[in-house]
XYZ file of C-alpha atoms in Angstrom:
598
model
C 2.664 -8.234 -47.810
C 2.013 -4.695 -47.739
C -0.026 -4.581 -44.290
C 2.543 -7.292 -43.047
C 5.528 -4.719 -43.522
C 4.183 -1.869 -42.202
C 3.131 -3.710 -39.094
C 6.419 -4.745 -38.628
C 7.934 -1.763 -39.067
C 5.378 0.228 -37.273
C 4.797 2.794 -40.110
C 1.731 4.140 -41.749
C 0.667 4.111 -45.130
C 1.924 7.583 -45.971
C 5.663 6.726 -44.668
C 5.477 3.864 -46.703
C 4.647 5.446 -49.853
C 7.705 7.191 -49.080
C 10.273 4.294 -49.056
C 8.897 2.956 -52.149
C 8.622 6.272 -53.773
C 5.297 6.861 -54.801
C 1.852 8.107 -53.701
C -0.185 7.335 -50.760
C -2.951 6.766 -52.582
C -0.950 4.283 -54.787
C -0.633 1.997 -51.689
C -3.792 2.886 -50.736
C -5.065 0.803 -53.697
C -2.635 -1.368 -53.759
C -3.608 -2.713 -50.259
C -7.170 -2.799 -51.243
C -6.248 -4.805 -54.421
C -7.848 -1.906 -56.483
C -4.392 -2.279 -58.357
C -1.735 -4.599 -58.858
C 2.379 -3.267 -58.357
C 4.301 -3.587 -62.066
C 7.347 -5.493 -61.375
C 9.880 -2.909 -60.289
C 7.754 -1.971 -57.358
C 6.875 -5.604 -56.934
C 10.659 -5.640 -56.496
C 10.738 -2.783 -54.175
C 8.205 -4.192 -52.369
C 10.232 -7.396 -51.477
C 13.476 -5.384 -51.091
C 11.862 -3.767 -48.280
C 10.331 -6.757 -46.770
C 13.244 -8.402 -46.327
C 15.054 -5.210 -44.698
C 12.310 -5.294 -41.996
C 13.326 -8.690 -41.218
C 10.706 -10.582 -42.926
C 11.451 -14.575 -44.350
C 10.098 -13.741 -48.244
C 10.610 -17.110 -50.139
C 10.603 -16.257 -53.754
C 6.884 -15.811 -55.435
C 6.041 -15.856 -51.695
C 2.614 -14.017 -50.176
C 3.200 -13.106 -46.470
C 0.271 -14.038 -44.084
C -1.440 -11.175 -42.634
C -0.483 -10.899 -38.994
C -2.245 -13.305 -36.237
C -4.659 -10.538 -34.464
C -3.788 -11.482 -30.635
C -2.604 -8.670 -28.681
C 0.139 -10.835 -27.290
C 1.457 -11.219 -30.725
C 0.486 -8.283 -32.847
C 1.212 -4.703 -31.783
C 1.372 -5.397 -27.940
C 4.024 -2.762 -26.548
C 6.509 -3.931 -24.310
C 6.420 -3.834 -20.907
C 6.534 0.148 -19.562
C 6.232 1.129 -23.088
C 2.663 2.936 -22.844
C 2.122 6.005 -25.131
C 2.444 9.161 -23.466
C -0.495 11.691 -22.767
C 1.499 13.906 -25.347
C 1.577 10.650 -27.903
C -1.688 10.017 -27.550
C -2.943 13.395 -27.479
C -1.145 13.600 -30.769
C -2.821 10.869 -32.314
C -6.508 12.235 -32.214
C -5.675 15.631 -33.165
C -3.855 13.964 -36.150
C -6.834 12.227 -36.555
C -8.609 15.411 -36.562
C -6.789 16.814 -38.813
C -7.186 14.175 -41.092
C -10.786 15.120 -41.985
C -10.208 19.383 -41.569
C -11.796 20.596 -44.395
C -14.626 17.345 -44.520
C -16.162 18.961 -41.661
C -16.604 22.061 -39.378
C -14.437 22.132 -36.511
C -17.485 21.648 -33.945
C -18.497 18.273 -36.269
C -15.183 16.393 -35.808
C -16.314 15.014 -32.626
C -18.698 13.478 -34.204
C -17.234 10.964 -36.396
C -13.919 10.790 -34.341
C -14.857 9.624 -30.523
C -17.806 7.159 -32.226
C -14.209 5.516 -33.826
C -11.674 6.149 -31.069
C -14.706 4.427 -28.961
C -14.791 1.529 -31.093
C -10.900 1.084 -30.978
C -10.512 1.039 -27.525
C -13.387 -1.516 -27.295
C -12.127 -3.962 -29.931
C -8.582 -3.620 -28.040
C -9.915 -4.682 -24.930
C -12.028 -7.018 -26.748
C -8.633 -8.923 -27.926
C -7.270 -8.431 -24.279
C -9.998 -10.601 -23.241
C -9.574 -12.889 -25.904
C -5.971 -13.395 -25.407
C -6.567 -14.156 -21.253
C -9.441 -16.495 -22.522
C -7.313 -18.341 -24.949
C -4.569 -19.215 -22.179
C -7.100 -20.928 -20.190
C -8.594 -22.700 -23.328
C -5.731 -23.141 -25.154
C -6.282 -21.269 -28.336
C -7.164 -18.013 -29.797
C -9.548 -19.647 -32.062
C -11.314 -21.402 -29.107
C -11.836 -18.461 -26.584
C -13.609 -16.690 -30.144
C -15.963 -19.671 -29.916
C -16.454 -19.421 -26.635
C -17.010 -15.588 -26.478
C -19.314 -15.916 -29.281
C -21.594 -18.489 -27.526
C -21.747 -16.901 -24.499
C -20.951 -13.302 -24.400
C -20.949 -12.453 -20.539
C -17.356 -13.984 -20.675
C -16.199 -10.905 -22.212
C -17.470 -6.698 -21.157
C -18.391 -6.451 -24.858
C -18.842 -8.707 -27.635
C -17.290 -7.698 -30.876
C -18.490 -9.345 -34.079
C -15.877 -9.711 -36.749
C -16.892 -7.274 -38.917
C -16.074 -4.671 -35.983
C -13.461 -5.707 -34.485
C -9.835 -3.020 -35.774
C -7.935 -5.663 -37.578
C -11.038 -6.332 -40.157
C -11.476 -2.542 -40.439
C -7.964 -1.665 -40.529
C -7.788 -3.981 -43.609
C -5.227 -6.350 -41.757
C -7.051 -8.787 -41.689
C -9.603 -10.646 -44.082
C -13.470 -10.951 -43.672
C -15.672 -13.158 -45.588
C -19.081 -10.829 -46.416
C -22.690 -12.323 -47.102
C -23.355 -12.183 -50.624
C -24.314 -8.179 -51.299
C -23.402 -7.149 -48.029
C -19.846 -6.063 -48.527
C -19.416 -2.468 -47.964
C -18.331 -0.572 -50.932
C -15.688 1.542 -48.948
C -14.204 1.903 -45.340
C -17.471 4.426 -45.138
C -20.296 1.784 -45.117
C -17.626 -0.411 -43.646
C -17.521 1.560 -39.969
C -21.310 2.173 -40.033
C -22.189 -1.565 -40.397
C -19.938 -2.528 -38.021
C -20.636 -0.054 -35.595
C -24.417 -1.272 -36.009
C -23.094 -4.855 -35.631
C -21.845 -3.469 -32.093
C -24.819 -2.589 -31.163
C -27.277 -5.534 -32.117
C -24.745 -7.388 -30.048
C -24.610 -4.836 -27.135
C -28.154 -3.287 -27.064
C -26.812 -1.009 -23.970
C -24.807 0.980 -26.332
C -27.624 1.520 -27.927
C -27.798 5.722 -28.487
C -24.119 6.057 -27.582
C -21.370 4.320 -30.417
C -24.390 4.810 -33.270
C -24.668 8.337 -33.386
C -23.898 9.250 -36.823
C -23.636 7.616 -40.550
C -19.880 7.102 -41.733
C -21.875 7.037 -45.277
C -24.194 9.441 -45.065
C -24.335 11.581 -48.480
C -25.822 14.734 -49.519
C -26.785 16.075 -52.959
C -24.562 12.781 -54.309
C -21.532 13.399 -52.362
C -20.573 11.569 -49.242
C -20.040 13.946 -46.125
C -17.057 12.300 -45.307
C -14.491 11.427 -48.544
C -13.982 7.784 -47.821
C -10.303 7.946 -48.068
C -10.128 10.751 -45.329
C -11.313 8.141 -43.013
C -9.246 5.813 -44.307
C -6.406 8.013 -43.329
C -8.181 8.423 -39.993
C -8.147 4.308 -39.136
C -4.533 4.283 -40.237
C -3.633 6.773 -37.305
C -5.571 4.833 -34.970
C -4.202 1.666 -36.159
C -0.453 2.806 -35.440
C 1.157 0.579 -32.372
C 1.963 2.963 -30.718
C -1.334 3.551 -30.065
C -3.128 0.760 -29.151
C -6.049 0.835 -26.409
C -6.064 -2.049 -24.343
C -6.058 -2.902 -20.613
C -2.508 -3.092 -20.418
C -1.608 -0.304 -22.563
C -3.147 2.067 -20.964
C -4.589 3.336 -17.424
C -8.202 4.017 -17.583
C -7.374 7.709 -16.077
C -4.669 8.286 -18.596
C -6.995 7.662 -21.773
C -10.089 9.152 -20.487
C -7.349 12.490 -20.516
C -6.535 12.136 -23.891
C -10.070 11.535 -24.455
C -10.871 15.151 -22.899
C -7.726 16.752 -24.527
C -9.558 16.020 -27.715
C -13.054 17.561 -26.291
C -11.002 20.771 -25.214
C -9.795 20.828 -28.502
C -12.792 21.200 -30.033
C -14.413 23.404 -27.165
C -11.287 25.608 -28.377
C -12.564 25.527 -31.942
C -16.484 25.853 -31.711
C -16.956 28.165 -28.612
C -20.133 28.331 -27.083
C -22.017 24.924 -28.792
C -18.469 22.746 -27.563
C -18.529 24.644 -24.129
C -22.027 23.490 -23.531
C -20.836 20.349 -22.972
C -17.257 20.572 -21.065
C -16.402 21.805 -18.254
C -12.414 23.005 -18.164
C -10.903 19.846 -16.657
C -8.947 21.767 -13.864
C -12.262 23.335 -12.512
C -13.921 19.451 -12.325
C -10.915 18.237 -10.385
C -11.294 21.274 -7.876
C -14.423 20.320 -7.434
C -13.460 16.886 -6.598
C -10.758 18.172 -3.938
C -13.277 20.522 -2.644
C -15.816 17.905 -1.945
C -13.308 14.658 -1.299
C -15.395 11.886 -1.741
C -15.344 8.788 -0.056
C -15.637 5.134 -1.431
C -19.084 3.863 -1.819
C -20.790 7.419 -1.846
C -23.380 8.817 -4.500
C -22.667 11.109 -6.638
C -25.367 12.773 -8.780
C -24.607 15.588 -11.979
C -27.857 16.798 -12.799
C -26.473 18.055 -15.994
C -24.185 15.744 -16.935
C -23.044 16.846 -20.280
C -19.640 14.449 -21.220
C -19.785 13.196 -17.817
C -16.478 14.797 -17.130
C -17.395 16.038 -13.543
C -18.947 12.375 -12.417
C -15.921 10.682 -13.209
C -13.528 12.998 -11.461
C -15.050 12.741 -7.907
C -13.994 8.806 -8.920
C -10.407 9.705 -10.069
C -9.782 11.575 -6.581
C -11.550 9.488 -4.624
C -9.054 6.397 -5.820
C -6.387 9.028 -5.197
C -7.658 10.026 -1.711
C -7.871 6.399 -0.716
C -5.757 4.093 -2.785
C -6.583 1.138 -0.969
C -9.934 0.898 -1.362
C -11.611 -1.326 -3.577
C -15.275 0.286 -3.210
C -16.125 2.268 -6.471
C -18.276 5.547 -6.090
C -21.985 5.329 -7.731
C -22.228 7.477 -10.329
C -25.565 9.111 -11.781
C -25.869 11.543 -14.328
C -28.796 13.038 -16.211
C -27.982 15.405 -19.474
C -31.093 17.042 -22.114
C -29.001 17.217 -25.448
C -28.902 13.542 -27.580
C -25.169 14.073 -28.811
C -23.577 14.665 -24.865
C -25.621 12.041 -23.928
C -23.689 9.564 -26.162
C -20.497 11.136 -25.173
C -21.055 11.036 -21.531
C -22.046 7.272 -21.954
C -18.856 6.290 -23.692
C -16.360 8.792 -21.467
C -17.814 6.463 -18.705
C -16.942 3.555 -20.595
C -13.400 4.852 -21.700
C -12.431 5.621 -18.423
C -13.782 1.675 -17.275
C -15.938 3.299 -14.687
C -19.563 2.275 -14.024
C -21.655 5.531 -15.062
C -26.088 5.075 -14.992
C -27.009 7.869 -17.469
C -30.664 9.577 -18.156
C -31.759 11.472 -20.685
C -34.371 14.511 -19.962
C -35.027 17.776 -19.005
C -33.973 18.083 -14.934
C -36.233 21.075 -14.173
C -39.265 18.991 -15.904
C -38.651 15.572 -15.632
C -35.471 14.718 -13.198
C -35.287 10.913 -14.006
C -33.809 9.893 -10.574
C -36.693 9.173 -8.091
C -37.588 6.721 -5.372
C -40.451 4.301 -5.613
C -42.592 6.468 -4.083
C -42.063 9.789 -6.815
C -39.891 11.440 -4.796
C -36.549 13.320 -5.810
C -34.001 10.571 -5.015
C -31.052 12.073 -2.493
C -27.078 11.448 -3.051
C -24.403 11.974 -0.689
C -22.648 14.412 -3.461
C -23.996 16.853 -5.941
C -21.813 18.327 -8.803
C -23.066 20.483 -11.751
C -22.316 23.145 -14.106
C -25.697 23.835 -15.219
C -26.330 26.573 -17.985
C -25.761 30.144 -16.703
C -28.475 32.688 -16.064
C -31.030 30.060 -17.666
C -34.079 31.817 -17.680
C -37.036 30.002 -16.472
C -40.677 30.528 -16.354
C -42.124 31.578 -12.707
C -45.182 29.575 -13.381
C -43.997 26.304 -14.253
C -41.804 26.671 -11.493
C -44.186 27.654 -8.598
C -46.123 24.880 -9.935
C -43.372 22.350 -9.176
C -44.647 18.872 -8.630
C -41.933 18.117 -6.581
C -42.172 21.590 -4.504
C -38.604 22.436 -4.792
C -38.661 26.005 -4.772
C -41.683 27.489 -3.369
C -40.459 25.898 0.088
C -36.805 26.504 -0.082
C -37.035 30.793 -0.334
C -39.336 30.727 -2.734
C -39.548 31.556 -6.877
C -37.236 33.247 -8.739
C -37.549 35.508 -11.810
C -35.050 36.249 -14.204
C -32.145 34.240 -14.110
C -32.622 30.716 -12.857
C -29.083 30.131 -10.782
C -30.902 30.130 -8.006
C -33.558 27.521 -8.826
C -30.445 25.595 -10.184
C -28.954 25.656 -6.689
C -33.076 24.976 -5.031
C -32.786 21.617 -7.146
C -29.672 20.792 -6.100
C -30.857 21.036 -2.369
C -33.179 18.512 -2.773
C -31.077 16.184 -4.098
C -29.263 16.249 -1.096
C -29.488 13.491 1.626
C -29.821 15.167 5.358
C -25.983 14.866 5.476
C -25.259 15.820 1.515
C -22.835 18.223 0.092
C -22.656 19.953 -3.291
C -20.805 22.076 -5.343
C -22.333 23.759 -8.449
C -20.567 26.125 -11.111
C -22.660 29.130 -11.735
C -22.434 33.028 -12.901
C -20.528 35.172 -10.555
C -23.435 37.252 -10.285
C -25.562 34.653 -8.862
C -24.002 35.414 -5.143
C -24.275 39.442 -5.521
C -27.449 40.065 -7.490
C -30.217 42.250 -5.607
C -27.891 43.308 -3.060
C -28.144 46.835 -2.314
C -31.513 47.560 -3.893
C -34.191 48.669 -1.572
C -36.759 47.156 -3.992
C -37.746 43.444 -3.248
C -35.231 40.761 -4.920
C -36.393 37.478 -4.983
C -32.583 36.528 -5.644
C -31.525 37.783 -2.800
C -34.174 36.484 -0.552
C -33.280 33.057 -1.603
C -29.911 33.615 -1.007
C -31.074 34.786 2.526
C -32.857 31.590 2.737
C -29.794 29.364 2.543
C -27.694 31.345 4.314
C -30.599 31.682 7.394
C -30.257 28.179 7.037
C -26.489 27.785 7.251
C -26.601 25.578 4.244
C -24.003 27.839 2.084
C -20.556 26.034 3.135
C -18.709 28.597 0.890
C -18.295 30.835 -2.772
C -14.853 29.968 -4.952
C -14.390 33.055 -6.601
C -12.641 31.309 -10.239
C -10.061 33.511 -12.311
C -11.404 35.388 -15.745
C -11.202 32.985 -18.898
C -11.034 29.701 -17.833
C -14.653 28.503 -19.748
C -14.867 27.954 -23.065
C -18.853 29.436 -23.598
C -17.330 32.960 -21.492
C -14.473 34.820 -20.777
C -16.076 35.913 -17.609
C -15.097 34.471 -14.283
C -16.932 32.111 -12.888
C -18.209 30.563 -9.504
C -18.476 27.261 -6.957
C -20.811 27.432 -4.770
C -20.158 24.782 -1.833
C -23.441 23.575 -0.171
C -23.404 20.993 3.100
C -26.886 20.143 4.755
C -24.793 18.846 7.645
C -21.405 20.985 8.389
C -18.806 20.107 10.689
C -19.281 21.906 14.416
C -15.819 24.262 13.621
C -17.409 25.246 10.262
C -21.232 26.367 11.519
C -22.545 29.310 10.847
C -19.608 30.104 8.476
C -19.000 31.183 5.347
C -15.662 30.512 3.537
C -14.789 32.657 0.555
C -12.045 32.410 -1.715
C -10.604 34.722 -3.954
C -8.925 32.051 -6.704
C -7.888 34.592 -9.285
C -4.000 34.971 -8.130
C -3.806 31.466 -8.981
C -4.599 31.546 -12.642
C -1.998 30.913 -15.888
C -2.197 32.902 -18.526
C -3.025 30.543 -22.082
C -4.254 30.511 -25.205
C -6.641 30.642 -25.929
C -7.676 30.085 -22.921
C -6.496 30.538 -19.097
C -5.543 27.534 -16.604
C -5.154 26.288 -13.584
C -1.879 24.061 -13.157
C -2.587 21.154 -10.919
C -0.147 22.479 -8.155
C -2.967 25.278 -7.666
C -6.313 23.473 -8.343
C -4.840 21.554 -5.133
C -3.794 24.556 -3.632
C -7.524 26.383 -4.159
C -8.975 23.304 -2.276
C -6.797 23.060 0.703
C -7.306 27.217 1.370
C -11.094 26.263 1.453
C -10.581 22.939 3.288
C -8.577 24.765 5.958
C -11.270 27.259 6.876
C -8.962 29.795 8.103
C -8.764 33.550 6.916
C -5.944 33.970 4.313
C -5.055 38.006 3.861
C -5.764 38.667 -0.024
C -7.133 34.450 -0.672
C -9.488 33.610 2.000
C -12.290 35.404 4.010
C -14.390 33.938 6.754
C -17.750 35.716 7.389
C -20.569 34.619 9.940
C -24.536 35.058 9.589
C -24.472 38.647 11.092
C -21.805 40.145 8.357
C -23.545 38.258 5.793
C -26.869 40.158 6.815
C -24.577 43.055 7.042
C -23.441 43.115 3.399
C -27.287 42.328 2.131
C -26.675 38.799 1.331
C -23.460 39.602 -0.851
C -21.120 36.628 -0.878
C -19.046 37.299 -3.503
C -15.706 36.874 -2.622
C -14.094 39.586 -3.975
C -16.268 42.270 -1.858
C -14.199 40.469 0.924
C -10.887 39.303 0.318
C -8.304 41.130 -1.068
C -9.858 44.550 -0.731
C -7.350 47.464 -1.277
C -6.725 50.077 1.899
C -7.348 53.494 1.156
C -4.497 55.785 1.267
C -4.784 59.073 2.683
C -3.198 61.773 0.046
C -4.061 65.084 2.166
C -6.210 67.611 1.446
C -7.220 69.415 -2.380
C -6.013 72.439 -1.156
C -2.737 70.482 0.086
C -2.485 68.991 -3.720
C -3.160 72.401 -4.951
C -0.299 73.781 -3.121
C 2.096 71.249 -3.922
C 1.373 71.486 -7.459
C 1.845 75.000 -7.510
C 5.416 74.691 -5.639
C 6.576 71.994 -8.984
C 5.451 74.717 -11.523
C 7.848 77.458 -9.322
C 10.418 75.268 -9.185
C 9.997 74.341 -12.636
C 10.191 78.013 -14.037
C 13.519 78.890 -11.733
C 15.251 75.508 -13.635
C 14.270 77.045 -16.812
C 15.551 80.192 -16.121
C 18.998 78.879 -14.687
C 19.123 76.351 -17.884
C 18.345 79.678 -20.330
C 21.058 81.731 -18.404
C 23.954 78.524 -18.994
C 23.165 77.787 -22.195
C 23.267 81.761 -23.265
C 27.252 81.591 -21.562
C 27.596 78.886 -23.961
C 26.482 80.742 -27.385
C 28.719 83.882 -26.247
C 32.071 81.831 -26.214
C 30.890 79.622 -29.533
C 30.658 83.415 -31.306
């Protein structure tokens, strides 16, 4: 009766401790029949049932809500959450376990769960069309459970929300009932899997249970609290409720978040989602093309180039192919599921791209996309040896080794993953375009950047503001690569000073959208901009000793002439003059003054 009022009323279990006037935890275990209400809040109970509405026959036991979408928590028509709802919900859901864990360590209970909600949503979705064409809900369960390519994932009961939410019953094997919603999530979550071995590594990353020195990691009735937020209406996660786009935001909102928290470790893995979507409007892909992120991380960059591309050509019904590889286990998982949040079609490797790039043709070579994205790990040093050793002769060939920082082997790779007409845009340190310049000792930096630019393969430098990344507060870079430009854009270079464009934050800066789109069209446009845009050929590039940074070119401040010392000497020694005859004239007035006053 309990679950059946707050359903219908669309509260949690906090708000309705409130009406009846006792604890959350007193519902809590009331709910989970740890304890039975004495008769005045038996009477309380029904008093409130019947002013939500709800036919209570006396001595009467409400049925738990039917779990079809269409009949249980659907929203009307144009009632979707907003970003700012839903937004709201998973940081209340992370702040329902502050305290259990570290800030960096929320991520990893809380997108396994949000995952697992937004697949048992659409799971019911499909369930609901299935059971219009055969008649009953009961019937399309049958169905999906003998033959599971009628639905994108199959859901055992255990796992799908209304058995965890405790809505609605589930009949346990003898001594396999969980003990608490703990055990609960990890066995269904397990149950996922054995039923969807490609989500293998990705939904089954951590133990809901796990314990240490006797005590569970995460109190049980924190993530209790934790599916009761999810399990709010308001919130649901289907097909209809909300756009792919729109979750996968909320989905990133939450990664920010915890970027915001755990600095360097959380910035590792995301890139600042204004800076992906300029690189999307910088490169505009087209439907059908390839799009490769060599490291990958949440997979945030990869699936922009697909949200602009819809948006560039709205008609289309050709999806971009997306290919990602990323080192680290945990982004891994998350770029695997961000793919699947955001309904997209992502192939994702896991290994070490300088090593072992996974991507290769049938005959061992470095397979070639159309588009190449990345925001690799800054200054990486690697070592010269392993690299002029190369299997895959990527850098000996393409202006040779680096030492030191390894931007510019970053940028070697990303060449040949190119195809002959491939473009590329690749987030790096802002010293990767300047470094070496103006030393008359050999750079090997330098000389690769003379390399590409001999080759009229650097398509331009995006000088970002200060403060947008959340592993830095130094600027950043993109540089644009095409293997193929267009005839008006040959042997140019187009450099763009992006720092007017920036809003200040906290704690970090932004880009509003009205400027990422802004940034993109000064670079699309090609044309020299006084203080944004600067467009240098070969022969000034040689000039400046390879230095592309953009601000050694745009927005460069004209000397003033201020005369000569002696001039300024002069001129000072006038305002001291002039300063002693005032003080005299003052002394004189003010002396008239004191005479009369006497």
């Amino acid at each position: 009766m309990l679950r059946t009022i707050r359903d219908t009323m669309g509260i949690t279990q906090e708000q309705l401790a409130e009406r009846l006037g006792v604890s959350f935890a007193t519902v809590n275990r009331w709910e989970n029949e740890q304890n039975t209400p004495q008769r005045a809040a038996r009477a309380a109970i029904i008093a409130l049932a019947v002013d939500a509405g709800l036919d209570v026959g006396e001595g009467a036991v409400l049925p738990a809500p039917v779990a079809s979408p269409g009949r249980r928590g659907r929203q009307a028509a144009g009632q979707a959450p907003s970003t700012k709802s839903m937004e709201q919900m998973l940081w209340d859901a992370a702040c329902s376990i502050r305290g259990e864990k570290d800030a960096p360590k929320f991520k990893d209970y809380l997108l396994p769960m949000v995952f697992l909600k937004r697949l048992s949503d659409v799971f019911d979705d499909e369930i609901a069309r299935l059971s219009e064409d055969y008649g009953s809900w009961q019937t399309a369960l049958k169905i999906a459970a003998a033959d599971h390519t009628v639905v994108r994932f199959y859901m055992p009961p255990e796992a799908r929300w209304a058995i965890i939410s405790g809505r609605e019953r589930f009949e346990w094997p003898k001594d396999e009932a969980p003990r608490d919603i703990g055990e609960h999530l990890t066995k269904a979550i397990r149950a996922v899997v054995k039923q969807n071995p490609d989500l293998d590594g990705t939904i089954n990353v951590v133990d809901f249970a796990a314990e240490r020195n006797g005590e569970r990691d995460i109190n049980p009735a924190k993530l209790r609290e934790v599916v009761e937020t999810f399990s709010d209406p308001r919130y649901r996660l289907g097909l209809a409720d909300v756009e792919p786009d729109f979750l996968g935001r909320a989905y990133e909102y939450l990664l920010r978040k915890f970027a915001e928290g755990s600095g360097q470790s959380a910035g590792e893995f995301f890139t600042p989602t204004e800076v992906g979507f300029l690189m999307a409007y910088l490169l505009r892909p087209r439907p059908g093309e390839e799009v490769h992120d060599y490291a990958c991380g949440s997979a945030g960059l990869l699936i922009k180039q697909q949200i602009v591309c819809r948006e560039l050509d709205p008609l289309s019904k050709v999806p971009l192919k997306l290919y990602g590889q990323e080192l680290m286990a945990e982004s891994f998982a998350v770029a695997k599921m961000n793919g699947i949040i955001h309904d997209m079609s992502v192939e994702i490797a896991r290994g070490d791209t300088m090593i072992n790039p996974k991507f290769k043709t049938a005959q061992g070579d470095i397979r070639t996309f159309d588009i190449v994205v990345a925001n690799p790990m800054w200054n990486q040093p690697f070592d010269p040896g392993r690299l002029s050793a190369d299997p895959f002769d990527r850098f000996r060939t393409a202006g040779g080794v680096t030492t030191g920082k390894g931007d510019w082997a970053w940028l070697q790779h990303t060449l040949a993953c190119m195809k002959p007409n491939g473009r590329a845009a690749v987030v790096l340190d802002t010293g990767a375009v300047t470094r070496g310049s103006g030393s008359k000792n050999e750079d090997r930096e330098r000389n690769i950047r003379k390399w590409f630019v001999d080759r009229d393969l650097i398509d331009g430098v995006i000088l970002l503001p200060d403060n947008l990344f959340y592993n830095t507060s130094a600027a950043g870079i993109i540089v644009l690569l095409n293997k193929r430009k267009p005839e008006a854009r040959k042997g140019k270079i187009t450099l763009v000073n992006a720092s007017k464009r920036v809003r200040k934050g906290k704690p970090k800066n932004y880009l509003p959208d009205d400027a990422v789109k802004g940034i993109a069209a000064l670079f699309v446009g090609g044309e020299a901009i006084d203080g944004e845009v600067a467009v240098i050929d070969a022969a000034q590039a040689i000039e400046a000793d390879y230095n592309l940074s953009p601000s050694r070119w745009v927005g460069q401040v004209q000397a003033e002439s201020f005369g000569s010392i002696s001039e300024l000497l002069k001129a000072i020694s006038d305002l001291d003059v002039a300063a002693a005859q005032h003080s005299k004239t003052l002394v004189r007035l003010l002396g008239g003054v004191s005479d009369a006053v006497a």
